[in-house]
Coordinates of N, CA and C in Angstrom, one line a residue:
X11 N 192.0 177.5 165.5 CA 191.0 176.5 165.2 C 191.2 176.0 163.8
X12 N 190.9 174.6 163.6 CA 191.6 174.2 162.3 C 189.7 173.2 161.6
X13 N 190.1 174.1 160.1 CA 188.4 173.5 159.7 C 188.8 172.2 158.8
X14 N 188.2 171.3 158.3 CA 188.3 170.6 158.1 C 188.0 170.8 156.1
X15 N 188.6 170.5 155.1 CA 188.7 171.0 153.9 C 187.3 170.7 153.4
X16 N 186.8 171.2 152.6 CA 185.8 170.8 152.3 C 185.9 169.6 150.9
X17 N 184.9 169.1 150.8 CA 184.9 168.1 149.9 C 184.4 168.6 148.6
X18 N 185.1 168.8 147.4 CA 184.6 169.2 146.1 C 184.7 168.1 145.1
X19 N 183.1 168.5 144.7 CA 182.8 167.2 144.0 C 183.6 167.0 142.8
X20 N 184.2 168.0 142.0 CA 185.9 167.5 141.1 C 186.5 167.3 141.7
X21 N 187.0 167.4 143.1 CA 188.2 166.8 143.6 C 188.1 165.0 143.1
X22 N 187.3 164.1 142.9 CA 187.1 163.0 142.7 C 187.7 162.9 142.0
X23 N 187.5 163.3 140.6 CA 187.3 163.0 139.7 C 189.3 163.7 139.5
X24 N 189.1 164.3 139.7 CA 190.8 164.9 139.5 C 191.7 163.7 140.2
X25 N 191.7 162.9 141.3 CA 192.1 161.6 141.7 C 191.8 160.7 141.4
X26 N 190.5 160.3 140.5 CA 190.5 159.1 139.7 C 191.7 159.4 138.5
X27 N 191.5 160.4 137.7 CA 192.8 160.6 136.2 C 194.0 160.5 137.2
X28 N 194.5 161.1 137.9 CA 195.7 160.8 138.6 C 196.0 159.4 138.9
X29 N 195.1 158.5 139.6 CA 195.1 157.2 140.1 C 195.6 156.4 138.3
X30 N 194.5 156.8 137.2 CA 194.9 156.3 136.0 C 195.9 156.7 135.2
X31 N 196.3 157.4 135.6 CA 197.5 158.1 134.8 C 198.2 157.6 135.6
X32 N 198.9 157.0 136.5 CA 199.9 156.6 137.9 C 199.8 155.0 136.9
X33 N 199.0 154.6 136.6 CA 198.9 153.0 136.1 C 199.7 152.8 134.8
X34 N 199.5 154.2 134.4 CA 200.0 153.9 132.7 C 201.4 154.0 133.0
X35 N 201.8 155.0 133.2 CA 203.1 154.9 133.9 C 203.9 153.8 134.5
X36 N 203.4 153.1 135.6 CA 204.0 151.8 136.5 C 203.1 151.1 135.9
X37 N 203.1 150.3 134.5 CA 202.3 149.8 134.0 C 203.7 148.0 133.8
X38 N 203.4 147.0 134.0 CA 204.4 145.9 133.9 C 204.7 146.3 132.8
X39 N 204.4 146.6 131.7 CA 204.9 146.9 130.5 C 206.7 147.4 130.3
X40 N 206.2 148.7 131.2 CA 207.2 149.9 131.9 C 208.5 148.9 132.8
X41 N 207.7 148.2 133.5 CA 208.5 148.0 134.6 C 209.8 146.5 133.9
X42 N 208.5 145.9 132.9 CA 209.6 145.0 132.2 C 210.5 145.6 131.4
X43 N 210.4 146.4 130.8 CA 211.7 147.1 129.6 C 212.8 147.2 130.2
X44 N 213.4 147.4 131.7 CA 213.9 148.3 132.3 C 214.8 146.9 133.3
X45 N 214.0 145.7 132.6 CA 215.0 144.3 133.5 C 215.9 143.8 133.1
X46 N 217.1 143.5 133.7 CA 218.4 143.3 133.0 C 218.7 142.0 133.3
X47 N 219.1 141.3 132.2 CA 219.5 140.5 131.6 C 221.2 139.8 131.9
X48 N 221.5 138.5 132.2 CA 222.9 138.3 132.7 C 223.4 137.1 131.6
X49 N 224.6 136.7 131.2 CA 224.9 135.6 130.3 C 225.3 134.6 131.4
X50 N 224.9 133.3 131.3 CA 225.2 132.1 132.0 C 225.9 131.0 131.3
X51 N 226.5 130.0 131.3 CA 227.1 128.9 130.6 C 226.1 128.1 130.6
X52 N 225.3 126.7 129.6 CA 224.8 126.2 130.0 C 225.8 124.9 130.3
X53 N 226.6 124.9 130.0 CA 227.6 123.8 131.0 C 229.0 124.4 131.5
X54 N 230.0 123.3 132.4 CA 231.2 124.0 132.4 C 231.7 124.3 131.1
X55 N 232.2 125.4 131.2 CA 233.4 125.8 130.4 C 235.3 126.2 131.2
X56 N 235.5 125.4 130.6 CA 237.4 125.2 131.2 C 238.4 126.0 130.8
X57 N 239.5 126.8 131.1 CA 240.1 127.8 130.7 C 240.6 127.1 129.4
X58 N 240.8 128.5 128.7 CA 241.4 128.2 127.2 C 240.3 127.6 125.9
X59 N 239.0 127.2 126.3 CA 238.4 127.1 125.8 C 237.2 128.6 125.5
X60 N 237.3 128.2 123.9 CA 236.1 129.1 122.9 C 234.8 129.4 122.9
X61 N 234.5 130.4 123.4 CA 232.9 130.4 123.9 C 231.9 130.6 122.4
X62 N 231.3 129.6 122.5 CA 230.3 129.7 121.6 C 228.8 130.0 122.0
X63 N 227.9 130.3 120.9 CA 226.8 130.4 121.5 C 225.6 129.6 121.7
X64 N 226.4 128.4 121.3 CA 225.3 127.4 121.9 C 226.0 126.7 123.4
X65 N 226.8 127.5 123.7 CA 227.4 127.4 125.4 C 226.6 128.3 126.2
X66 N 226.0 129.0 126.3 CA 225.7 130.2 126.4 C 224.4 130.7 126.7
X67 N 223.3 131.0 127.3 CA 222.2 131.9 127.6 C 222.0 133.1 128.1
X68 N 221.4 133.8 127.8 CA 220.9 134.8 128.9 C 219.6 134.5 130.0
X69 N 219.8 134.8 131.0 CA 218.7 134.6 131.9 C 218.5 136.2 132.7
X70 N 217.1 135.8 132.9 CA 216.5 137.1 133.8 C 217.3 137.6 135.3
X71 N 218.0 138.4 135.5 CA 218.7 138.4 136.6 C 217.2 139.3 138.1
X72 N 217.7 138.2 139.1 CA 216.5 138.3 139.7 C 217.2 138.9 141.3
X73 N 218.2 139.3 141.3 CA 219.2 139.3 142.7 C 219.7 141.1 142.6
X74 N 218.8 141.8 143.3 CA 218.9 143.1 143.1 C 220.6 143.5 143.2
X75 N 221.3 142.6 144.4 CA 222.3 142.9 144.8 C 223.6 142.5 143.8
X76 N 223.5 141.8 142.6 CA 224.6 140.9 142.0 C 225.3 141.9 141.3
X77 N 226.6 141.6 142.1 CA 228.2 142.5 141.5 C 228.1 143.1 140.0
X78 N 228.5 144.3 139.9 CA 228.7 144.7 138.9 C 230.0 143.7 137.7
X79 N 229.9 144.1 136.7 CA 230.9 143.6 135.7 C 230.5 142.3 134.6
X80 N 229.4 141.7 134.9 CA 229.0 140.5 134.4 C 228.5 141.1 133.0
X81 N 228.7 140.1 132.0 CA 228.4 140.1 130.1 C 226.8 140.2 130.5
X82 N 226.2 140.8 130.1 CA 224.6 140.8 130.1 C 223.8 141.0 128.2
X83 N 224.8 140.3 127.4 CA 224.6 140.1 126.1 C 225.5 139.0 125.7
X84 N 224.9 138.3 125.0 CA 225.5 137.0 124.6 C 226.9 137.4 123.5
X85 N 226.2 138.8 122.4 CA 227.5 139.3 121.7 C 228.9 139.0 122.6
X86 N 228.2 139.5 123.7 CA 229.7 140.2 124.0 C 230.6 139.1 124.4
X87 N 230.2 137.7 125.0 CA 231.5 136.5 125.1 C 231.3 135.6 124.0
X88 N 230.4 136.0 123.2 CA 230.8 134.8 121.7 C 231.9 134.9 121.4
X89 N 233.0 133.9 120.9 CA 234.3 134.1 120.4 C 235.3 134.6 121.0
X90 N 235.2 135.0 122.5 CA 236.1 135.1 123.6 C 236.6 133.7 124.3
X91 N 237.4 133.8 124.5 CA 238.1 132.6 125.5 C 238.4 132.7 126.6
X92 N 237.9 132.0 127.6 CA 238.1 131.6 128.9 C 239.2 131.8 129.8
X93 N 239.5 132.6 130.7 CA 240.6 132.8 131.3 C 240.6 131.5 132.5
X94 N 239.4 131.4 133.0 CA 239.3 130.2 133.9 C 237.8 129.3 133.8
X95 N 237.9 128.6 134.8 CA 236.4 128.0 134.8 C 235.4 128.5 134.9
X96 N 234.2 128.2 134.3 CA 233.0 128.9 134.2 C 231.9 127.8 134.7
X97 N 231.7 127.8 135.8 CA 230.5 127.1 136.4 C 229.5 127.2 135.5
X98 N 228.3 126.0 135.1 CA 227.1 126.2 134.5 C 226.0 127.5 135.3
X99 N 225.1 127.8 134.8 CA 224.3 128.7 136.0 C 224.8 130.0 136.6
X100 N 225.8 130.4 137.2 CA 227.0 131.2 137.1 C 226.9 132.2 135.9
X101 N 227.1 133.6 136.6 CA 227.2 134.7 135.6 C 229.0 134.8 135.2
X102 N 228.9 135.5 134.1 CA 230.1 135.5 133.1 C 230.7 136.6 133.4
X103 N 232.1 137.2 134.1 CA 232.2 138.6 134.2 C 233.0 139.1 133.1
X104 N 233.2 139.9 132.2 CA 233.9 140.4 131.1 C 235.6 140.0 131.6
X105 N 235.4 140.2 132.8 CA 237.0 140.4 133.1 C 237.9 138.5 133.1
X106 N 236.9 137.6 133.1 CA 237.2 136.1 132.8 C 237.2 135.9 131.9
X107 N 237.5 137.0 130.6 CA 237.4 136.6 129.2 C 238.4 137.3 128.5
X108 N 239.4 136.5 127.7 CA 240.0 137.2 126.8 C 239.8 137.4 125.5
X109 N 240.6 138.0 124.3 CA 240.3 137.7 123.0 C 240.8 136.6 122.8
X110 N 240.7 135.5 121.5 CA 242.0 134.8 121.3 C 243.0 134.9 120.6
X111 N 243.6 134.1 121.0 CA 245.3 134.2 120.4 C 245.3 134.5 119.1
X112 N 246.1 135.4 118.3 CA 246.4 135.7 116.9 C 247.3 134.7 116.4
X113 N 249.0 134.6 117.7 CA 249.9 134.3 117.0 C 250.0 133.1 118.3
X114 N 250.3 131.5 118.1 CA 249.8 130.8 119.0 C 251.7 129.7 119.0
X115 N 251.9 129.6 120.2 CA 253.6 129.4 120.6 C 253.6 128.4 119.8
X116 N 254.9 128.2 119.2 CA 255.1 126.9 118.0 C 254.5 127.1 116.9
X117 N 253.5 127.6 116.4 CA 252.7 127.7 115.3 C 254.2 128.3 114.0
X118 N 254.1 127.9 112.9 CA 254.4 128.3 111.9 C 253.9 130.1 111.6
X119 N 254.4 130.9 111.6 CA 254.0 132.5 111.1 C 255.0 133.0 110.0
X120 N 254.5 133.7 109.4 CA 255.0 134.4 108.4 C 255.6 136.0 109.0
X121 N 257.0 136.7 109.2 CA 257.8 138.0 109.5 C 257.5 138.6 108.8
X122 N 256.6 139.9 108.6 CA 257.1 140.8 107.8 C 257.7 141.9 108.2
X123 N 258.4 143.0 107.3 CA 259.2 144.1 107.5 C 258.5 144.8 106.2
X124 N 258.5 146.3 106.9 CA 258.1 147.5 105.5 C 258.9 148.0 106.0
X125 N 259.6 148.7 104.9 CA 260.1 150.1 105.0 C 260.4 151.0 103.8
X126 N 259.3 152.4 103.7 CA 259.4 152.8 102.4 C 258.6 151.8 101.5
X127 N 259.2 151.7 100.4 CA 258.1 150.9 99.3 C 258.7 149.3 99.6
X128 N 259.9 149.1 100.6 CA 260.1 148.0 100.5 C 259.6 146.8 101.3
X129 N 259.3 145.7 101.1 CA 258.7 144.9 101.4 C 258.9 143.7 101.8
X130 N 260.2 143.1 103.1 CA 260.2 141.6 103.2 C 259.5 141.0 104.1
X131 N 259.9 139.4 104.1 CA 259.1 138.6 104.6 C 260.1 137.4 104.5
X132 N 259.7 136.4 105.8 CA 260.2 135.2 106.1 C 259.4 134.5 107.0
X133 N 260.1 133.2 107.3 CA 259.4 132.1 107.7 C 259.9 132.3 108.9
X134 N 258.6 132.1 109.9 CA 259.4 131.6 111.5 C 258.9 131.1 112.5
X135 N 259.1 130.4 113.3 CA 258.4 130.0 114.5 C 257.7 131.5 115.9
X136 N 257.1 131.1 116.4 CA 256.1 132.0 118.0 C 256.8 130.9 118.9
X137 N 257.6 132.1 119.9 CA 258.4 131.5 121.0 C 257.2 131.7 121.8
X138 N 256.1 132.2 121.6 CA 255.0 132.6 122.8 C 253.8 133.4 122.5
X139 N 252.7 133.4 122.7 CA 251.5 133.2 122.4 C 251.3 134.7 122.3
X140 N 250.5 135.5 121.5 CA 250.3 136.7 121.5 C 248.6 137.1 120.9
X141 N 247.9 137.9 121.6 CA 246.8 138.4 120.8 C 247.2 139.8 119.9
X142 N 246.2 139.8 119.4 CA 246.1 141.0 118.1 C 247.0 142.2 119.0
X143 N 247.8 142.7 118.2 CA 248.8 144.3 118.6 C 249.2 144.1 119.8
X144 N 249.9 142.3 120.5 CA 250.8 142.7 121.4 C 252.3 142.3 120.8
X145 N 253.1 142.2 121.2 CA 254.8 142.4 121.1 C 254.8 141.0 121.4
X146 N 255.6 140.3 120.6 CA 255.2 138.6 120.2 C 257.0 138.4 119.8
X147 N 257.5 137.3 120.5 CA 258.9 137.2 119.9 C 258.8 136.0 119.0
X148 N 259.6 136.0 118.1 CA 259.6 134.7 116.6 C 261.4 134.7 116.7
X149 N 261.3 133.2 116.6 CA 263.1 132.8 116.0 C 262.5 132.7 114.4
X150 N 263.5 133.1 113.5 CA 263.4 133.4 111.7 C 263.9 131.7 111.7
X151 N 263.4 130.7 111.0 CA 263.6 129.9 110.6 C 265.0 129.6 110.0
X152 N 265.5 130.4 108.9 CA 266.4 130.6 108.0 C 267.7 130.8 108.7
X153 N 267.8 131.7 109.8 CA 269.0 132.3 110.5 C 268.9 132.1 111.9
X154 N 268.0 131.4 112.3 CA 267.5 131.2 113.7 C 268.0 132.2 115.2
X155 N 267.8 133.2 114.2 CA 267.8 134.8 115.1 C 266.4 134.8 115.7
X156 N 266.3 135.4 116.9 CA 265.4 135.9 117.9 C 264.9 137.2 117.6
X157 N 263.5 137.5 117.0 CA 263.5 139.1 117.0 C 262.0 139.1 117.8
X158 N 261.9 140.6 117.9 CA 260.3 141.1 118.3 C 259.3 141.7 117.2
X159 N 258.6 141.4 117.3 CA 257.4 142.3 116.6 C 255.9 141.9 117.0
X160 N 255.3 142.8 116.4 CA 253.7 143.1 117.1 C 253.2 141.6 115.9
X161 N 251.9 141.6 116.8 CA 251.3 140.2 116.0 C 249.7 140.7 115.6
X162 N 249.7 140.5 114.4 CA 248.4 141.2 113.6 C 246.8 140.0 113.6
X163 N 246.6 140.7 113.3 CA 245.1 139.7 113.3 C 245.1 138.7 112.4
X164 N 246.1 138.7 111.1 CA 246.3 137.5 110.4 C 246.7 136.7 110.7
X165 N 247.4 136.5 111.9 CA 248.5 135.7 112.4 C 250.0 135.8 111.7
X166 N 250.1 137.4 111.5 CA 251.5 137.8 110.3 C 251.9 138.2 111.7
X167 N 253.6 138.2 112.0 CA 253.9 139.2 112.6 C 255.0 140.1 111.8
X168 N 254.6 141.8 112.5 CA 255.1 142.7 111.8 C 256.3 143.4 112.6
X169 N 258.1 143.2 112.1 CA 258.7 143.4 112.9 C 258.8 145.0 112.5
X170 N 258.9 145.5 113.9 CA 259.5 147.1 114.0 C 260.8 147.2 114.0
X171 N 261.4 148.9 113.6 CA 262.8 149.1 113.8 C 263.3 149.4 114.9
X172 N 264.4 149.5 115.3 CA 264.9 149.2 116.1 C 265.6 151.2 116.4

């Protein structure tokens, strides 16, 4: 035989503080902190072109299901460049974005060489486009020999030995 609980008049009162304490908790306050944010173009942007930040917003992402990998801070594609098209409205995914070019094909660069305390340098052309610390080939102006070296953030490139 099954009795039926009795009713204690603190029981009330111990489910109203619960009921209010449950509010403060799932309070919009709570629930807004915790909403993430997506970067959108506000027009096209076309490959090879410079993302600035007046190209650019964040909007409230409202699609529980939307693919992982998208820039959800404007930091992060300011001053990146465009691997391809970027639809207006359209989220931005890190992986459509590169750094840009340090050392850029045709451009005029300066070779240098260290070794020990010694220090040269010459004039030369970029047979091909390179970002910061990749392997960039230059013809030397003077001898119009072909060598390799890494391409620096000044737009210097720095030949290694061999």
């Amino acid at each position: 035989m099954k009795f039926r609980p009795k009713i204690v008049p603190g029981s009330f009162c111990t489910m109203a503080l619960a009921l209010m304490a449950s509010l403060v908790v799932f309070s919009p306050q709570a629930a807004f902190s915790q909403q993430k944010y997506a970067v959108v173009p506000t027009g096209t942007i076309f490959p090879g072109e410079t993302i600035t930040r007046e190209r650019v917003t964040e909007v409230l992402v409202t699609n529980p299901n939307l693919a992982p990998g998208y820039a959800d801070n404007t930091s992060i594609v300011v001053g990146k460049v465009s691997k391809r098209t970027l639809v207006a409205g359209r989220t931005i995914t890190v992986a459509d974005l590169r750094d840009p070019f340090a050392v850029q094909r045709g451009a005029a660069i300066r070779i240098t060489y260290s070794m020990g305390g010694m220090n040269l340098s010459a004039s030369g052309t970029a047979i091909e486009d390179a970002m910061a610390g990749e392997v960039v080939r230059v013809r030397n102006r003077d001898t119009g020999v072909t060598i390799s070296g890494t391409a620096m953030e000044n737009g210097t490139v720095e030949v290694f030995e061999k």
